[in-house]
Short mmCIF file of C-alpha atoms and ligand atoms in Angstrom, two decimals:
data_model
loop_
_atom_site.label_atom_id
_atom_site.label_comp_id
_atom_site.label_asym_id
_atom_site.label_seq_id
_atom_site.Cartn_x
_atom_site.Cartn_y
_atom_site.Cartn_z
CA MET E 1 -26.35 6.38 -18.47
CA SER E 2 -24.35 8.20 -21.13
CA GLU E 3 -22.24 6.25 -23.59
CA LYS E 4 -18.81 5.07 -22.46
CA THR E 5 -15.81 6.95 -23.75
CA ILE E 6 -13.37 5.12 -25.99
CA PHE E 7 -10.93 5.03 -23.08
CA GLN E 8 -13.51 3.47 -20.74
CA LYS E 9 -14.05 0.81 -23.42
CA ILE E 10 -10.29 0.14 -23.41
CA PHE E 11 -10.30 -0.21 -19.60
CA ASP E 12 -13.29 -2.56 -19.85
CA GLY E 13 -11.52 -4.71 -22.47
CA GLU E 14 -14.05 -3.88 -25.19
CA ILE E 15 -11.41 -2.26 -27.42
CA PRO E 16 -7.84 -3.58 -27.63
CA ALA E 17 -4.90 -1.39 -26.69
CA LYS E 18 -1.23 -1.95 -25.99
CA MET E 19 -0.96 -1.23 -22.29
CA ALA E 20 2.18 0.37 -20.86
CA PHE E 21 1.03 0.61 -17.23
CA GLU E 22 -2.05 0.07 -15.09
CA ASP E 23 -3.00 0.54 -11.46
CA GLU E 24 -6.27 1.21 -9.61
CA ILE E 25 -6.23 4.93 -10.44
CA CYS E 26 -5.15 5.05 -14.07
CA GLY E 27 -4.01 3.19 -17.12
CA ALA E 28 -1.46 4.05 -19.80
CA PHE E 29 -1.56 2.74 -23.35
CA TYR E 30 0.08 3.45 -26.69
CA ASP E 31 -1.68 6.02 -28.89
CA ILE E 32 -3.26 4.49 -31.98
CA ASN E 33 -2.00 7.39 -34.14
CA PRO E 34 1.48 8.14 -32.77
CA GLN E 35 2.89 11.62 -33.24
CA ALA E 36 6.37 10.66 -32.01
CA PRO E 37 8.41 7.43 -31.79
CA THR E 38 6.99 7.06 -28.27
CA HIS E 39 3.39 8.27 -27.80
CA ILE E 40 1.52 7.04 -24.75
CA LEU E 41 -1.68 8.27 -23.12
CA VAL E 42 -2.04 8.28 -19.34
CA VAL E 43 -5.74 8.17 -18.48
CA PRO E 44 -7.60 8.22 -15.16
CA LYS E 45 -10.08 5.39 -14.62
CA LYS E 46 -12.50 7.94 -13.19
CA LEU E 47 -14.26 9.74 -16.02
CA ILE E 48 -13.00 13.30 -15.69
CA PRO E 49 -13.99 14.78 -19.08
CA SER E 50 -11.32 17.48 -19.23
CA ILE E 51 -9.07 19.69 -17.13
CA SER E 52 -11.77 22.39 -17.29
CA GLU E 53 -14.22 19.96 -15.74
CA MET E 54 -11.98 18.47 -13.05
CA ALA E 55 -13.15 18.99 -9.48
CA ASP E 56 -10.88 20.23 -6.70
CA GLU E 57 -11.00 16.76 -5.15
CA ASP E 58 -9.61 15.26 -8.39
CA ALA E 59 -6.24 16.95 -7.72
CA ASN E 60 -4.69 13.76 -6.32
CA ILE E 61 -5.79 11.75 -9.34
CA VAL E 62 -4.46 14.35 -11.77
CA GLY E 63 -1.20 14.56 -9.83
CA HIS E 64 -0.91 10.79 -9.99
CA LEU E 65 -1.11 10.91 -13.80
CA PHE E 66 2.08 12.98 -13.80
CA VAL E 67 3.86 10.68 -11.36
CA VAL E 68 3.00 7.74 -13.64
CA ALA E 69 4.06 9.69 -16.75
CA LYS E 70 7.43 10.45 -15.16
CA GLN E 71 7.91 6.78 -14.26
CA ILE E 72 6.99 5.59 -17.76
CA ALA E 73 9.42 8.09 -19.31
CA GLN E 74 12.14 6.78 -16.99
CA ASP E 75 11.34 3.14 -17.71
CA LEU E 76 11.40 3.78 -21.47
CA LYS E 77 14.68 5.66 -21.10
CA LEU E 78 13.46 8.91 -22.61
CA ASP E 79 16.58 10.38 -21.05
CA GLY E 80 16.99 13.17 -23.59
CA GLY E 81 13.64 14.62 -22.58
CA PHE E 82 10.02 14.29 -23.53
CA ARG E 83 6.85 16.34 -23.71
CA LEU E 84 3.62 16.01 -21.70
CA VAL E 85 0.52 17.47 -23.36
CA ILE E 86 -3.07 17.89 -22.21
CA ASN E 87 -5.41 19.17 -24.90
CA ASN E 88 -8.43 20.93 -23.45
CA GLY E 89 -11.68 21.78 -25.20
CA VAL E 90 -12.36 22.75 -28.78
CA ASP E 91 -9.56 25.28 -29.23
CA GLY E 92 -7.15 22.91 -27.47
CA GLN E 93 -8.06 20.28 -30.10
CA GLN E 94 -9.25 17.77 -27.52
CA THR E 95 -10.97 14.96 -29.41
CA VAL E 96 -11.71 12.42 -26.65
CA PRO E 97 -13.81 13.79 -23.77
CA HIS E 98 -11.92 11.81 -21.12
CA LEU E 99 -8.92 13.52 -19.54
CA HIS E 100 -5.56 12.18 -20.70
CA VAL E 101 -1.91 13.18 -20.59
CA HIS E 102 0.03 12.56 -23.79
CA ILE E 103 3.63 11.43 -23.33
CA LEU E 104 5.58 12.26 -26.48
CA GLY E 105 9.21 11.27 -26.79
CA GLY E 106 11.95 9.83 -28.93
CA ARG E 107 12.40 12.86 -31.14
CA LYS E 108 13.29 16.51 -30.72
CA MET E 109 10.09 18.53 -30.28
CA THR E 110 9.45 21.91 -31.87
CA TRP E 111 8.05 25.05 -30.29
CA PRO E 112 5.56 26.67 -30.62
CA PRO E 113 3.28 23.66 -31.09
CA GLY E 114 0.83 23.86 -33.99
P1 AMP X 1 -6.85 14.38 -27.85
O1 AMP X 1 -6.94 14.86 -29.26
O2 AMP X 1 -5.89 15.16 -26.99
O3 AMP X 1 -8.21 14.25 -27.22
O4 AMP X 1 -6.20 12.94 -27.91
C1 AMP X 1 -6.92 11.78 -28.15
C2 AMP X 1 -5.92 10.75 -28.58
O5 AMP X 1 -6.54 9.48 -28.47
C3 AMP X 1 -5.44 10.89 -30.02
O6 AMP X 1 -4.04 11.08 -30.04
C4 AMP X 1 -5.87 9.59 -30.67
O7 AMP X 1 -4.94 9.11 -31.62
C5 AMP X 1 -5.97 8.66 -29.47
N1 AMP X 1 -6.86 7.52 -29.65
C6 AMP X 1 -8.13 7.53 -30.13
N2 AMP X 1 -8.62 6.28 -30.12
C7 AMP X 1 -7.66 5.47 -29.62
C8 AMP X 1 -7.57 4.07 -29.36
N3 AMP X 1 -8.59 3.23 -29.63
N4 AMP X 1 -6.42 3.57 -28.83
C9 AMP X 1 -5.39 4.41 -28.57
N5 AMP X 1 -5.42 5.73 -28.79
C10 AMP X 1 -6.53 6.26 -29.30
#
């Protein structure tokens, strides 16, 4: 079996993380290197390596990540807005090969992103 991703290790309790939400489909925890006052990652428990590698039948899981992200943003009162980011592949600067949605909030974002 291939090595666990860092996010699987968090789900398995092998690496500590500050959890913001968890259910049977996904977990959300605070990013270790925050790029905004609020920076949370929403991660499926199923190992989907990236958006490019998601299967058609993963659509419900991926959709659920966005439902959870919306709920977290509401609960944390990111009422002025927030940004959801999925980095994909090398050019997308994805560093962890386990799909995740970044929730960034608490400051005004800039566009275009770097
Ligand atoms: P990406 O570059 O889109 O793949 O995002 C990976 C994110 O995972 C980065 O923002 C990292 O700061 C974050 N990260 C890496 N290791 C940990 C960890 N142990 N706990 C929380 N966040 C992490």
